[in-house]
Amino acid sequence: CNVEFKRKEIDDHGLICNEKIIKCLNGCEIEIKRKEIKEHDLVCNEKIIKCEFGCGLQLKRIGEKYHENACPNKIINCYANDIGCNII
């Protein structure tokens, strides 16, 4: 980065420098600039998220689609929907 500081302050600056390359905090092993970590966090497959259907499960984002098909709180249509039942 273009910030100037005293040599003795290099360690302190390294803790906040937005240009510093850091590893993803979710454990996916990607190395990314600190200033880009928030964007990455929104799509990181290793990020722990809560079930969107409110069952209380916390899972890695990579398992979200699998859990969606098994979550007991997901709203589904009646099995007879294709023959006329419109009850959800």
GROMACS .gro file of N, CA and C in nm:
model
  264
    1CYS      N    1   0.085  -0.119   0.000
    1CYS     CA    2   0.000   0.000   0.000
    1CYS      C    3   0.089   0.124   0.000
    2ASN      N    4   0.029   0.238  -0.006
    2ASN     CA    5   0.104   0.364  -0.016
    2ASN      C    6   0.115   0.439   0.116
    3VAL      N    7   0.079   0.378   0.226
    3VAL     CA    8   0.085   0.444   0.356
    3VAL      C    9   0.230   0.453   0.401
    4GLU      N   10   0.267   0.568   0.454
    4GLU     CA   11   0.402   0.585   0.508
    4GLU      C   12   0.395   0.587   0.660
    5PHE      N   13   0.493   0.526   0.722
    5PHE     CA   14   0.498   0.520   0.868
    5PHE      C   15   0.640   0.489   0.910
    6LYS      N   16   0.665   0.500   1.037
    6LYS     CA   17   0.798   0.470   1.089
    6LYS      C   18   0.822   0.320   1.085
    7ARG      N   19   0.945   0.280   1.062
    7ARG     CA   20   0.981   0.139   1.054
    7ARG      C   21   0.932   0.061   1.177
    8LYS      N   22   0.940   0.123   1.293
    8LYS     CA   23   0.899   0.053   1.415
    8LYS      C   24   0.747   0.029   1.421
    9GLU      N   25   0.672   0.091   1.330
    9GLU     CA   26   0.525   0.075   1.328
    9GLU      C   27   0.478  -0.028   1.226
   10ILE      N   28   0.572  -0.094   1.159
   10ILE     CA   29   0.534  -0.188   1.052
   10ILE      C   30   0.445  -0.301   1.103
   11ASP      N   31   0.475  -0.354   1.220
   11ASP     CA   32   0.393  -0.464   1.272
   11ASP      C   33   0.251  -0.418   1.302
   12ASP      N   34   0.238  -0.300   1.359
   12ASP     CA   35   0.105  -0.247   1.388
   12ASP      C   36   0.027  -0.223   1.260
   13HIS      N   37   0.093  -0.170   1.159
   13HIS     CA   38   0.026  -0.144   1.032
   13HIS      C   39  -0.019  -0.274   0.965
   14GLY      N   40   0.063  -0.376   0.978
   14GLY     CA   41   0.028  -0.505   0.919
   14GLY      C   42  -0.103  -0.562   0.972
   15LEU      N   43  -0.143  -0.522   1.089
   15LEU     CA   44  -0.269  -0.569   1.149
   15LEU      C   45  -0.393  -0.504   1.089
   16ILE      N   46  -0.372  -0.389   1.022
   16ILE     CA   47  -0.487  -0.316   0.968
   16ILE      C   48  -0.478  -0.287   0.818
   17CYS      N   49  -0.365  -0.314   0.757
   17CYS     CA   50  -0.344  -0.280   0.615
   17CYS      C   51  -0.444  -0.353   0.527
   18ASN      N   52  -0.521  -0.278   0.448
   18ASN     CA   53  -0.621  -0.336   0.359
   18ASN      C   54  -0.560  -0.407   0.239
   19GLU      N   55  -0.435  -0.382   0.209
   19GLU     CA   56  -0.368  -0.445   0.096
   19GLU      C   57  -0.297  -0.575   0.135
   20LYS      N   58  -0.286  -0.601   0.264
   20LYS     CA   59  -0.217  -0.721   0.311
   20LYS      C   60  -0.293  -0.846   0.268
   21ILE      N   61  -0.219  -0.945   0.222
   21ILE     CA   62  -0.278  -1.074   0.184
   21ILE      C   63  -0.298  -1.155   0.312
   22ILE      N   64  -0.422  -1.201   0.332
   22ILE     CA   65  -0.454  -1.282   0.449
   22ILE      C   66  -0.530  -1.406   0.404
   23LYS      N   67  -0.533  -1.507   0.490
   23LYS     CA   68  -0.611  -1.627   0.460
   23LYS      C   69  -0.755  -1.605   0.502
   24CYS      N   70  -0.845  -1.669   0.433
   24CYS     CA   71  -0.987  -1.663   0.466
   24CYS      C   72  -1.006  -1.708   0.610
   25LEU      N   73  -1.089  -1.635   0.683
   25LEU     CA   74  -1.115  -1.666   0.823
   25LEU      C   75  -1.205  -1.788   0.841
   26ASN      N   76  -1.266  -1.835   0.732
   26ASN     CA   77  -1.355  -1.951   0.739
   26ASN      C   78  -1.282  -2.083   0.719
   27GLY      N   79  -1.155  -2.075   0.683
   27GLY     CA   80  -1.076  -2.196   0.668
   27GLY      C   81  -1.074  -2.255   0.528
   28CYS      N   82  -1.111  -2.179   0.426
   28CYS     CA   83  -1.113  -2.234   0.291
   28CYS      C   84  -0.976  -2.231   0.225
   29GLU      N   85  -0.879  -2.174   0.292
   29GLU     CA   86  -0.740  -2.169   0.246
   29GLU      C   87  -0.712  -2.067   0.135
   30ILE      N   88  -0.814  -1.995   0.089
   30ILE     CA   89  -0.787  -1.892  -0.012
   30ILE      C   90  -0.710  -1.778   0.054
   31GLU      N   91  -0.620  -1.718  -0.020
   31GLU     CA   92  -0.546  -1.602   0.027
   31GLU      C   93  -0.595  -1.482  -0.053
   32ILE      N   94  -0.632  -1.377   0.018
   32ILE     CA   95  -0.700  -1.265  -0.044
   32ILE      C   96  -0.662  -1.136   0.028
   33LYS      N   97  -0.673  -1.023  -0.041
   33LYS     CA   98  -0.645  -0.895   0.024
   33LYS      C   99  -0.748  -0.871   0.133
   34ARG      N  100  -0.702  -0.814   0.243
   34ARG     CA  101  -0.792  -0.787   0.356
   34ARG      C  102  -0.914  -0.707   0.311
   35LYS      N  103  -0.898  -0.612   0.220
   35LYS     CA  104  -1.010  -0.528   0.177
   35LYS      C  105  -1.115  -0.607   0.096
   36GLU      N  106  -1.082  -0.727   0.051
   36GLU     CA  107  -1.175  -0.807  -0.028
   36GLU      C  108  -1.240  -0.919   0.053
   37ILE      N  109  -1.206  -0.929   0.180
   37ILE     CA  110  -1.252  -1.043   0.260
   37ILE      C  111  -1.403  -1.041   0.283
   38LYS      N  112  -1.463  -0.923   0.297
   38LYS     CA  113  -1.608  -0.916   0.320
   38LYS      C  114  -1.685  -0.969   0.200
   39GLU      N  115  -1.640  -0.936   0.079
   39GLU     CA  116  -1.704  -0.986  -0.042
   39GLU      C  117  -1.688  -1.138  -0.051
   40HIS      N  118  -1.571  -1.187  -0.021
   40HIS     CA  119  -1.547  -1.330  -0.024
   40HIS      C  120  -1.633  -1.404   0.078
   41ASP      N  121  -1.650  -1.344   0.194
   41ASP     CA  122  -1.727  -1.405   0.301
   41ASP      C  123  -1.872  -1.433   0.258
   42LEU      N  124  -1.924  -1.353   0.165
   42LEU     CA  125  -2.061  -1.369   0.118
   42LEU      C  126  -2.079  -1.493   0.030
   43VAL      N  127  -1.968  -1.547  -0.023
   43VAL     CA  128  -1.977  -1.661  -0.114
   43VAL      C  129  -1.891  -1.780  -0.071
   44CYS      N  130  -1.816  -1.766   0.036
   44CYS     CA  131  -1.724  -1.871   0.079
   44CYS      C  132  -1.799  -1.998   0.116
   45ASN      N  133  -1.763  -2.110   0.055
   45ASN     CA  134  -1.828  -2.239   0.081
   45ASN      C  135  -1.802  -2.293   0.220
   46GLU      N  136  -1.698  -2.245   0.286
   46GLU     CA  137  -1.665  -2.293   0.421
   46GLU      C  138  -1.731  -2.209   0.531
   47LYS      N  139  -1.796  -2.101   0.494
   47LYS     CA  140  -1.863  -2.012   0.591
   47LYS      C  141  -1.974  -2.089   0.663
   48ILE      N  142  -1.979  -2.077   0.795
   48ILE     CA  143  -2.085  -2.138   0.874
   48ILE      C  144  -2.206  -2.046   0.867
   49ILE      N  145  -2.318  -2.102   0.824
   49ILE     CA  146  -2.442  -2.025   0.812
   49ILE      C  147  -2.553  -2.096   0.889
   50LYS      N  148  -2.660  -2.024   0.916
   50LYS     CA  149  -2.776  -2.083   0.981
   50LYS      C  150  -2.875  -2.127   0.874
   51CYS      N  151  -2.948  -2.231   0.902
   51CYS     CA  152  -3.051  -2.279   0.810
   51CYS      C  153  -3.151  -2.166   0.784
   52GLU      N  154  -3.179  -2.142   0.658
   52GLU     CA  155  -3.270  -2.034   0.620
   52GLU      C  156  -3.415  -2.066   0.654
   53PHE      N  157  -3.445  -2.190   0.689
   53PHE     CA  158  -3.582  -2.230   0.721
   53PHE      C  159  -3.609  -2.230   0.871
   54GLY      N  160  -3.509  -2.195   0.949
   54GLY     CA  161  -3.527  -2.176   1.092
   54GLY      C  162  -3.525  -2.302   1.177
   55CYS      N  163  -3.464  -2.409   1.130
   55CYS     CA  164  -3.459  -2.532   1.210
   55CYS      C  165  -3.351  -2.526   1.318
   56GLY      N  166  -3.264  -2.425   1.310
   56GLY     CA  167  -3.160  -2.408   1.411
   56GLY      C  168  -3.026  -2.469   1.373
   57LEU      N  169  -3.021  -2.546   1.266
   57LEU     CA  170  -2.896  -2.608   1.225
   57LEU      C  171  -2.799  -2.503   1.173
   58GLN      N  172  -2.672  -2.518   1.211
   58GLN     CA  173  -2.565  -2.437   1.154
   58GLN      C  174  -2.480  -2.530   1.069
   59LEU      N  175  -2.455  -2.489   0.947
   59LEU     CA  176  -2.382  -2.573   0.854
   59LEU      C  177  -2.295  -2.489   0.763
   60LYS      N  178  -2.200  -2.554   0.696
   60LYS     CA  179  -2.118  -2.485   0.598
   60LYS      C  180  -2.204  -2.453   0.476
   61ARG      N  181  -2.176  -2.339   0.414
   61ARG     CA  182  -2.253  -2.297   0.297
   61ARG      C  183  -2.253  -2.406   0.189
   62ILE      N  184  -2.144  -2.480   0.176
   62ILE     CA  185  -2.136  -2.584   0.073
   62ILE      C  186  -2.243  -2.691   0.092
   63GLY      N  187  -2.293  -2.710   0.214
   63GLY     CA  188  -2.395  -2.811   0.242
   63GLY      C  189  -2.536  -2.757   0.241
   64GLU      N  190  -2.553  -2.630   0.206
   64GLU     CA  191  -2.684  -2.565   0.212
   64GLU      C  192  -2.787  -2.632   0.122
   65LYS      N  193  -2.752  -2.663  -0.001
   65LYS     CA  194  -2.848  -2.724  -0.094
   65LYS      C  195  -2.889  -2.865  -0.049
   66TYR      N  196  -2.793  -2.941   0.004
   66TYR     CA  197  -2.825  -3.074   0.054
   66TYR      C  198  -2.924  -3.063   0.170
   67HIS      N  199  -2.896  -2.972   0.263
   67HIS     CA  200  -2.983  -2.956   0.379
   67HIS      C  201  -3.121  -2.906   0.338
   68GLU      N  202  -3.126  -2.820   0.238
   68GLU     CA  203  -3.255  -2.767   0.191
   68GLU      C  204  -3.350  -2.882   0.154
   69ASN      N  205  -3.296  -2.987   0.097
   69ASN     CA  206  -3.378  -3.102   0.056
   69ASN      C  207  -3.419  -3.191   0.173
   70ALA      N  208  -3.356  -3.173   0.289
   70ALA     CA  209  -3.384  -3.259   0.404
   70ALA      C  210  -3.442  -3.184   0.524
   71CYS      N  211  -3.442  -3.053   0.521
   71CYS     CA  212  -3.483  -2.973   0.637
   71CYS      C  213  -3.631  -2.997   0.671
   72PRO      N  214  -3.658  -3.033   0.796
   72PRO     CA  215  -3.797  -3.057   0.836
   72PRO      C  216  -3.881  -2.929   0.840
   73ASN      N  217  -3.820  -2.812   0.839
   73ASN     CA  218  -3.895  -2.687   0.843
   73ASN      C  219  -3.926  -2.629   0.706
   74LYS      N  220  -3.872  -2.688   0.600
   74LYS     CA  221  -3.897  -2.634   0.466
   74LYS      C  222  -4.042  -2.657   0.427
   75ILE      N  223  -4.106  -2.553   0.376
   75ILE     CA  224  -4.244  -2.563   0.329
   75ILE      C  225  -4.243  -2.634   0.194
   76ILE      N  226  -4.326  -2.737   0.184
   76ILE     CA  227  -4.336  -2.813   0.058
   76ILE      C  228  -4.483  -2.826   0.019
   77ASN      N  229  -4.508  -2.860  -0.104
   77ASN     CA  230  -4.643  -2.885  -0.153
   77ASN      C  231  -4.685  -3.028  -0.121
   78CYS      N  232  -4.814  -3.049  -0.118
   78CYS     CA  233  -4.868  -3.184  -0.101
   78CYS      C  234  -4.817  -3.273  -0.213
   79TYR      N  235  -4.794  -3.399  -0.180
   79TYR     CA  236  -4.747  -3.494  -0.282
   79TYR      C  237  -4.845  -3.509  -0.398
   80ALA      N  238  -4.971  -3.475  -0.374
   80ALA     CA  239  -5.073  -3.486  -0.480
   80ALA      C  240  -5.092  -3.356  -0.556
   81ASN      N  241  -4.999  -3.265  -0.543
   81ASN     CA  242  -5.006  -3.135  -0.608
   81ASN      C  243  -5.023  -3.148  -0.760
   82ASP      N  244  -4.953  -3.243  -0.819
   82ASP     CA  245  -4.957  -3.257  -0.965
   82ASP      C  246  -5.090  -3.313  -1.015
   83ILE      N  247  -5.176  -3.361  -0.926
   83ILE     CA  248  -5.308  -3.409  -0.969
   83ILE      C  249  -5.421  -3.324  -0.912
   84GLY      N  250  -5.386  -3.204  -0.865
   84GLY     CA  251  -5.490  -3.110  -0.828
   84GLY      C  252  -5.493  -3.059  -0.685
   85CYS      N  253  -5.426  -3.123  -0.593
   85CYS     CA  254  -5.427  -3.072  -0.456
   85CYS      C  255  -5.343  -2.946  -0.450
   86ASN      N  256  -5.400  -2.839  -0.394
   86ASN     CA  257  -5.326  -2.714  -0.388
   86ASN      C  258  -5.295  -2.673  -0.243
   87ILE      N  259  -5.295  -2.769  -0.152
   87ILE     CA  260  -5.263  -2.742  -0.014
   87ILE      C  261  -5.109  -2.743   0.001
   88ILE      N  262  -5.062  -2.641   0.068
   88ILE     CA  263  -4.916  -2.630   0.091
   88ILE      C  264  -4.885  -2.688   0.226
   0.00000   0.00000   0.00000
